[in-house]
PDB file of N, CA and C in Angstrom:
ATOM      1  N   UNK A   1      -9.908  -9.762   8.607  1.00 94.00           N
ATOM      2  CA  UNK A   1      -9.184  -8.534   8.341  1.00 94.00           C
ATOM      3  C   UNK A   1      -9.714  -7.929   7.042  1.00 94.00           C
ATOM      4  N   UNK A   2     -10.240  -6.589   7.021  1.00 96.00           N
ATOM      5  CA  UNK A   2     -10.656  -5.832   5.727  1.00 96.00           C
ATOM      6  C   UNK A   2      -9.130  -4.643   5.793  1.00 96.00           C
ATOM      7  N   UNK A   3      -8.977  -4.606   4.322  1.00 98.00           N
ATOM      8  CA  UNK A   3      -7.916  -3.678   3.649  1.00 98.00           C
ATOM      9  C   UNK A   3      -8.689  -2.716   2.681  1.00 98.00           C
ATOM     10  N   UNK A   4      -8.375  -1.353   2.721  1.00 98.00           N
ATOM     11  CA  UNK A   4      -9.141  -0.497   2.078  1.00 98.00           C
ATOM     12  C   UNK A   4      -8.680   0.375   1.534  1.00 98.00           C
ATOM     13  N   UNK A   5      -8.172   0.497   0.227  1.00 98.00           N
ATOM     14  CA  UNK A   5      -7.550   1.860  -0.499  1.00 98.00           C
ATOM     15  C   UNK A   5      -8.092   2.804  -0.057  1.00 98.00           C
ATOM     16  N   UNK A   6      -7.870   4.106   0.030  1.00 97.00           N
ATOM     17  CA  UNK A   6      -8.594   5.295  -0.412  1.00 97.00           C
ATOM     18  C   UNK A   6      -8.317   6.074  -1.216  1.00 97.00           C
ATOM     19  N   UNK A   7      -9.539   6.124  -1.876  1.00 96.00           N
ATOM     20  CA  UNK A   7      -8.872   6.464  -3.366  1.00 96.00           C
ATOM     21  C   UNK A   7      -9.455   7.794  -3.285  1.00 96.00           C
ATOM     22  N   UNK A   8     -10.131   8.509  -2.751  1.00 93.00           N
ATOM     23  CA  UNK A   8     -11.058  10.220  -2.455  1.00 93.00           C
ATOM     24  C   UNK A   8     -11.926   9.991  -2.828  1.00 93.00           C
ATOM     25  N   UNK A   9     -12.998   8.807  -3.095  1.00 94.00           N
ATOM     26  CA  UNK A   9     -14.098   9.123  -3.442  1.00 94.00           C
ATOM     27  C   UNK A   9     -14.778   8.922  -2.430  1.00 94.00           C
ATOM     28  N   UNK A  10     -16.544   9.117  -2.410  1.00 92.00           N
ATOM     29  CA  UNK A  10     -17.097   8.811  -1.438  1.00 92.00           C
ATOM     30  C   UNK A  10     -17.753   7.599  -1.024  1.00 92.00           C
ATOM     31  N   UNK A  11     -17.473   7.042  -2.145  1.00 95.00           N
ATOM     32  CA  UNK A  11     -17.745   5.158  -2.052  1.00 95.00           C
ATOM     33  C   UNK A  11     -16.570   4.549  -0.867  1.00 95.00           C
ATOM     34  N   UNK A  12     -15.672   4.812  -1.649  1.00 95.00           N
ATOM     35  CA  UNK A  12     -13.785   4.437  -0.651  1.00 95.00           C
ATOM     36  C   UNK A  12     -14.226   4.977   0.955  1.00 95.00           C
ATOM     37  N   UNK A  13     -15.025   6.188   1.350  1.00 92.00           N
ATOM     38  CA  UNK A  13     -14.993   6.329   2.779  1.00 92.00           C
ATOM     39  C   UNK A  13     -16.167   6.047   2.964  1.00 92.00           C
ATOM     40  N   UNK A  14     -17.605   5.820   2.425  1.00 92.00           N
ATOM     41  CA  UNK A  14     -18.311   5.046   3.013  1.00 92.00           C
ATOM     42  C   UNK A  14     -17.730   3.902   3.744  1.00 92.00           C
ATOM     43  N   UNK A  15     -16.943   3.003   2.889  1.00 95.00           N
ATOM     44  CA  UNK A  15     -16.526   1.340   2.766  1.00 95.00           C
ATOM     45  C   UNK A  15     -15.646   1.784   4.141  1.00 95.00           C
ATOM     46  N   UNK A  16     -15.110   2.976   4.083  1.00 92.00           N
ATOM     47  CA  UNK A  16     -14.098   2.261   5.454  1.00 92.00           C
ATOM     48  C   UNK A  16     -15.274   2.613   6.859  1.00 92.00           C
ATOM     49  N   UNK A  17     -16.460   3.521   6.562  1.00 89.00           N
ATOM     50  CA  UNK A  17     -16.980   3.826   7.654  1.00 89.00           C
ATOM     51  C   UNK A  17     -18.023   2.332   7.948  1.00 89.00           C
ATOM     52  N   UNK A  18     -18.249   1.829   6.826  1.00 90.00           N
ATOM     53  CA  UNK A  18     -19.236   0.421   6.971  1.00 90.00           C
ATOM     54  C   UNK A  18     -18.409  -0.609   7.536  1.00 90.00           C
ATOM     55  N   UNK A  19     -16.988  -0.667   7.529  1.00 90.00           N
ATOM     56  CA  UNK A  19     -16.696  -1.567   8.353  1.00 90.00           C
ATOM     57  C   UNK A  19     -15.900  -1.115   9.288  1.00 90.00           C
ATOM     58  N   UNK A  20     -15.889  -0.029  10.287  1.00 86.00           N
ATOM     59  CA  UNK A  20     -15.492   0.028  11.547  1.00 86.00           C
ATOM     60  C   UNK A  20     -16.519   0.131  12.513  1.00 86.00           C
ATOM     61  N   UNK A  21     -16.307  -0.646  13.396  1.00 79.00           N
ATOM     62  CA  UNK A  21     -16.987  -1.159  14.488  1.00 79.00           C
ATOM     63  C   UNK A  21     -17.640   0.230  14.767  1.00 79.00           C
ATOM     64  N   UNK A  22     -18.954   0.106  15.695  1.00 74.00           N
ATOM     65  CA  UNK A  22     -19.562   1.447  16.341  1.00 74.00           C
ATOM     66  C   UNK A  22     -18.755   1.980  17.812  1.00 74.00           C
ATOM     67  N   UNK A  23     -17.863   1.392  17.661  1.00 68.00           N
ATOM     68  CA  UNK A  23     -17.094   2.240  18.815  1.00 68.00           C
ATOM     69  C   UNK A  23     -15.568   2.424  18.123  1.00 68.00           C
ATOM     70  N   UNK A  24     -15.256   2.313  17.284  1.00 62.00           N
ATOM     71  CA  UNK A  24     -13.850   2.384  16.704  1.00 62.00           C
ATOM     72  C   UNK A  24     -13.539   3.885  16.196  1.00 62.00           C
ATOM     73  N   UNK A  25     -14.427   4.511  15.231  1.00 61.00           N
ATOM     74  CA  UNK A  25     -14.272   6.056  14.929  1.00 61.00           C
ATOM     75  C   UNK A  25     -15.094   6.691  15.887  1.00 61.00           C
ATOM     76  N   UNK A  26     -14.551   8.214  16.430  1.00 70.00           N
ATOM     77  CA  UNK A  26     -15.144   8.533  17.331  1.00 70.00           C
ATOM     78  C   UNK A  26     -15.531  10.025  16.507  1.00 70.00           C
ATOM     79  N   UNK A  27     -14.675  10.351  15.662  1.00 80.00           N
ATOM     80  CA  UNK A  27     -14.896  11.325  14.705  1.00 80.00           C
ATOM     81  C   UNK A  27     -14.365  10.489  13.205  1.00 80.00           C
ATOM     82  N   UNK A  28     -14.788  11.557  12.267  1.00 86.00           N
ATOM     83  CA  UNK A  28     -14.671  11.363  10.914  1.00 86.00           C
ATOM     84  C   UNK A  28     -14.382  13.039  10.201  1.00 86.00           C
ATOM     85  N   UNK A  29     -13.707  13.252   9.721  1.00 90.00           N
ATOM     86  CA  UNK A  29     -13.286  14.189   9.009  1.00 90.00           C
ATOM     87  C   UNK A  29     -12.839  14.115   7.849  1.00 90.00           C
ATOM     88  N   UNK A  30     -13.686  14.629   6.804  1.00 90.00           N
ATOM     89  CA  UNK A  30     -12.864  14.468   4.982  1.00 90.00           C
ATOM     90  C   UNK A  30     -12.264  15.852   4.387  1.00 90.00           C
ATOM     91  N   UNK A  31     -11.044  16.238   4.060  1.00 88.00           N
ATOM     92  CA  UNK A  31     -10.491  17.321   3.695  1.00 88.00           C
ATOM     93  C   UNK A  31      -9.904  17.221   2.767  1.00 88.00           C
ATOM     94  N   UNK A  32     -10.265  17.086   1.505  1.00 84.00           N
ATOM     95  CA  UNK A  32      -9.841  17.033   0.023  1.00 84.00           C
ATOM     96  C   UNK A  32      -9.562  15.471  -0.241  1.00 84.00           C
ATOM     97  N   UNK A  33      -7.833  15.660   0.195  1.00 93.00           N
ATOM     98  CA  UNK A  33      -7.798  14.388  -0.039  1.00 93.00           C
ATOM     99  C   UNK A  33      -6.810  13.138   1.001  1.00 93.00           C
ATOM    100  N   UNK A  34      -7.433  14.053   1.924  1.00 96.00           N
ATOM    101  CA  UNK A  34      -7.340  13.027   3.460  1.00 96.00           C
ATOM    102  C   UNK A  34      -8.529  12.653   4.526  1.00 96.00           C
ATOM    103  N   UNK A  35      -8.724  11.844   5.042  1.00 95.00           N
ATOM    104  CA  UNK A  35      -9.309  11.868   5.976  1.00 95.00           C
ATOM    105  C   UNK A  35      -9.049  11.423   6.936  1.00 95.00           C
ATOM    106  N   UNK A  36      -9.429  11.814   8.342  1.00 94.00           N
ATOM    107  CA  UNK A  36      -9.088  11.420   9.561  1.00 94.00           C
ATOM    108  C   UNK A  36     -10.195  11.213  10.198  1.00 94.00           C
ATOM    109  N   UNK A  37      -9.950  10.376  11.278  1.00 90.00           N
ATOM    110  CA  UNK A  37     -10.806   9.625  12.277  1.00 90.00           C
ATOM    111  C   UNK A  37     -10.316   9.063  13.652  1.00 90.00           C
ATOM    112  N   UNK A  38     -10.854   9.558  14.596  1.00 84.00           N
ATOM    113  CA  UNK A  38     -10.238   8.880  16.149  1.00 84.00           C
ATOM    114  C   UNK A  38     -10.253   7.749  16.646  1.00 84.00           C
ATOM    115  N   UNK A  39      -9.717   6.774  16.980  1.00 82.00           N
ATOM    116  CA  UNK A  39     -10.041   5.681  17.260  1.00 82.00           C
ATOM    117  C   UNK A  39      -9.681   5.393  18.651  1.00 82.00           C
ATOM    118  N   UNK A  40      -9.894   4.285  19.426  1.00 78.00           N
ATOM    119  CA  UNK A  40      -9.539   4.183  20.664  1.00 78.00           C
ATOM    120  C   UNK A  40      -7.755   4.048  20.607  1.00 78.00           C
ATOM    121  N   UNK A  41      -7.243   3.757  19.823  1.00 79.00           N
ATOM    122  CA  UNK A  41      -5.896   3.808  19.949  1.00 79.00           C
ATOM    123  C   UNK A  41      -5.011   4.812  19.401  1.00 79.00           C
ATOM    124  N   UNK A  42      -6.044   6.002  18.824  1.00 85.00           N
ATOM    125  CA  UNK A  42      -5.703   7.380  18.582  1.00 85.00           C
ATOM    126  C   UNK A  42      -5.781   7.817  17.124  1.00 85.00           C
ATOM    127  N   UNK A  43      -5.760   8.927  16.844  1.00 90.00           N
ATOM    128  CA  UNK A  43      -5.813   9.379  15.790  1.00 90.00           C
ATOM    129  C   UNK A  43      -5.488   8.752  14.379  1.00 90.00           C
ATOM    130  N   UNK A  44      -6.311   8.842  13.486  1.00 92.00           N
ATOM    131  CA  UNK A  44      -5.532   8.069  12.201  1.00 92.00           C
ATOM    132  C   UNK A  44      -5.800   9.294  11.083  1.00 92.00           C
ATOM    133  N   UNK A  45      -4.992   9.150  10.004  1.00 95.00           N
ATOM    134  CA  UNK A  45      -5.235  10.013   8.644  1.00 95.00           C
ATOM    135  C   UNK A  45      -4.495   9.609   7.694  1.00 95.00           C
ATOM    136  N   UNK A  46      -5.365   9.548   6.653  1.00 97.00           N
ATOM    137  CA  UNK A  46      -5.173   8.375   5.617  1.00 97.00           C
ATOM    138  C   UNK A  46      -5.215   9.665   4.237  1.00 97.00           C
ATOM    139  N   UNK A  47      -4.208   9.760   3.256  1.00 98.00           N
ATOM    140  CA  UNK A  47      -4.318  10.138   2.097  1.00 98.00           C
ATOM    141  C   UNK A  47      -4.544   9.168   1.166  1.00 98.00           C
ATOM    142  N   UNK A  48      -5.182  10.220  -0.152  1.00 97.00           N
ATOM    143  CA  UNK A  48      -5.467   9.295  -0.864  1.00 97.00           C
ATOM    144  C   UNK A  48      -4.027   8.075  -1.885  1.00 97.00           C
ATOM    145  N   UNK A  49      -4.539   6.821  -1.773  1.00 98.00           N
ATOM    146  CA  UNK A  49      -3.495   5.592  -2.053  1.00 98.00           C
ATOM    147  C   UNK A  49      -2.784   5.637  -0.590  1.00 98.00           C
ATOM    148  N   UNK A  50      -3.641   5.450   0.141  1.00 98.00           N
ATOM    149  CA  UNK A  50      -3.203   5.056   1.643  1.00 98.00           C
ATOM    150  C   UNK A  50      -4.087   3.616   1.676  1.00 98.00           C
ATOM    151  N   UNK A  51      -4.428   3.196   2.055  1.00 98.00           N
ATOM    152  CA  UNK A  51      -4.656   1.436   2.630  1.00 98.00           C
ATOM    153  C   UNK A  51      -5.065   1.637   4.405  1.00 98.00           C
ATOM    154  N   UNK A  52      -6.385   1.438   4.422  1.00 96.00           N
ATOM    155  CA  UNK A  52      -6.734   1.157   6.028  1.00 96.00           C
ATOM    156  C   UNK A  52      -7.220  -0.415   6.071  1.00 96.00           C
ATOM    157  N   UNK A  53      -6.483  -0.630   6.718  1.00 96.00           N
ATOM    158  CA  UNK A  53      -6.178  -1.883   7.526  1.00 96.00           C
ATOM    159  C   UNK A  53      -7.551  -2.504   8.844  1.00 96.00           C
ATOM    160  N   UNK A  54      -8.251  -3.346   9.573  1.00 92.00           N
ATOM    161  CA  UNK A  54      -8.939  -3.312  10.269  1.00 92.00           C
ATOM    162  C   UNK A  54      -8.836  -4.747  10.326  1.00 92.00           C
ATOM    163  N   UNK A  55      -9.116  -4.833  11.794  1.00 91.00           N
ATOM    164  CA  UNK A  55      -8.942  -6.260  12.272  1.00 91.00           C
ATOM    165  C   UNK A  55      -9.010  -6.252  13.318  1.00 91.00           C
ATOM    166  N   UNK A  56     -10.324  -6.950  13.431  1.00 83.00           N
ATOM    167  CA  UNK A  56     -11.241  -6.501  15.018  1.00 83.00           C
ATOM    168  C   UNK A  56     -10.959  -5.110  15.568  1.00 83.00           C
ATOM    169  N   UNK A  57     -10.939  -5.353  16.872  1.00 81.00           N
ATOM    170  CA  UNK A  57     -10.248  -3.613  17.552  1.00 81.00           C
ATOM    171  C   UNK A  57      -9.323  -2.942  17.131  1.00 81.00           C
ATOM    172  N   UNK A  58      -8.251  -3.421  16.436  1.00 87.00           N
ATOM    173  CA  UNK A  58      -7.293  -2.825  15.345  1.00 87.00           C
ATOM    174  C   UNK A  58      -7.661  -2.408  13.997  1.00 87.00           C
ATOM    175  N   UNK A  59      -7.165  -0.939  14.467  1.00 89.00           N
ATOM    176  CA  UNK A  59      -7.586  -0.318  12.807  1.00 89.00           C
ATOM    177  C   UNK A  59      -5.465   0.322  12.689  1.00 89.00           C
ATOM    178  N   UNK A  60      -5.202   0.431  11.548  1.00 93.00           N
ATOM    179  CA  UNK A  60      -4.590   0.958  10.993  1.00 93.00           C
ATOM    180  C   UNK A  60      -4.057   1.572   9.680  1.00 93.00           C
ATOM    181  N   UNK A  61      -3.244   2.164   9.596  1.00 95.00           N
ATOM    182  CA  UNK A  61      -2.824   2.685   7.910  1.00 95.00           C
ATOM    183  C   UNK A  61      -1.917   2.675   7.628  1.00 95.00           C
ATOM    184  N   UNK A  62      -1.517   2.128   6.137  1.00 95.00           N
ATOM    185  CA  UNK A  62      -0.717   1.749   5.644  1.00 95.00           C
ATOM    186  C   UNK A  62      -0.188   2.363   4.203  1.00 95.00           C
ATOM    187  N   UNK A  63       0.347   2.811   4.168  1.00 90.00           N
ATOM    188  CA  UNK A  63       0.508   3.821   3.007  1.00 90.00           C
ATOM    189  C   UNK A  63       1.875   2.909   1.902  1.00 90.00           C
TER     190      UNK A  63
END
Protein backbone atom coordinates (compact mmCIF):
# COMPACT_ATOMS: atom_id res chain seq x y z
CA UNK A 1 0.00 0.00 0.00
CA UNK A 2 1.52 3.59 -1.04
CA UNK A 3 -0.11 6.82 0.80
CA UNK A 4 0.44 10.14 -0.86
CA UNK A 5 -0.15 13.74 0.35
CA UNK A 6 -0.77 16.21 -2.18
CA UNK A 7 0.67 18.96 -1.44
CA UNK A 8 0.28 21.05 -5.33
CA UNK A 9 3.47 20.56 -6.33
CA UNK A 10 4.62 18.76 -9.26
CA UNK A 11 6.85 16.30 -7.51
CA UNK A 12 3.46 15.22 -5.16
CA UNK A 13 1.65 14.37 -8.73
CA UNK A 14 4.41 12.93 -10.46
CA UNK A 15 4.69 10.42 -7.21
CA UNK A 16 1.04 9.64 -7.42
CA UNK A 17 1.27 9.17 -11.33
CA UNK A 18 4.61 6.79 -10.76
CA UNK A 19 2.74 4.62 -8.72
CA UNK A 20 -0.57 3.92 -10.38
CA UNK A 21 -0.71 1.00 -12.31
CA UNK A 22 -0.90 1.58 -16.37
CA UNK A 23 -4.41 0.84 -16.38
CA UNK A 24 -5.61 2.60 -13.14
CA UNK A 25 -5.71 6.50 -14.40
CA UNK A 26 -7.41 6.78 -17.51
CA UNK A 27 -7.16 10.62 -17.42
CA UNK A 28 -5.18 13.08 -15.32
CA UNK A 29 -6.18 16.59 -14.84
CA UNK A 30 -4.30 19.40 -12.61
CA UNK A 31 -6.38 22.63 -11.79
CA UNK A 32 -4.65 24.81 -9.30
CA UNK A 33 -5.07 23.01 -6.51
CA UNK A 34 -6.87 19.79 -7.31
CA UNK A 35 -6.44 17.11 -9.36
CA UNK A 36 -8.47 14.51 -10.84
CA UNK A 37 -8.08 11.24 -12.49
CA UNK A 38 -10.42 8.26 -13.73
CA UNK A 39 -9.96 5.12 -12.53
CA UNK A 40 -11.69 1.86 -13.18
CA UNK A 41 -13.78 2.37 -10.12
CA UNK A 42 -14.51 5.99 -11.12
CA UNK A 43 -13.61 9.29 -10.78
CA UNK A 44 -11.26 10.60 -8.05
CA UNK A 45 -10.20 14.38 -7.01
CA UNK A 46 -7.88 15.05 -4.55
CA UNK A 47 -7.17 18.73 -3.05
CA UNK A 48 -4.32 19.86 -1.87
CA UNK A 49 -3.64 17.96 2.00
CA UNK A 50 -5.76 15.23 0.56
CA UNK A 51 -3.87 11.69 0.92
CA UNK A 52 -4.20 9.12 -2.12
CA UNK A 53 -4.28 5.89 -0.95
CA UNK A 54 -3.29 2.79 -3.52
CA UNK A 55 -3.30 -0.74 -3.04
CA UNK A 56 -3.11 -2.89 -5.91
CA UNK A 57 -6.39 -2.20 -8.03
CA UNK A 58 -7.57 0.09 -5.28
CA UNK A 59 -6.88 3.60 -5.45
CA UNK A 60 -8.51 6.01 -3.12
CA UNK A 61 -8.69 9.46 -1.21
CA UNK A 62 -8.56 10.38 1.89
CA UNK A 63 -8.75 13.76 3.03
Amino acid sequence: MVEITFDGTEKSILKIIENLRSTDATAFICRGNSIQFGTPNGAKQVFIGDTVVIEEENVWVED
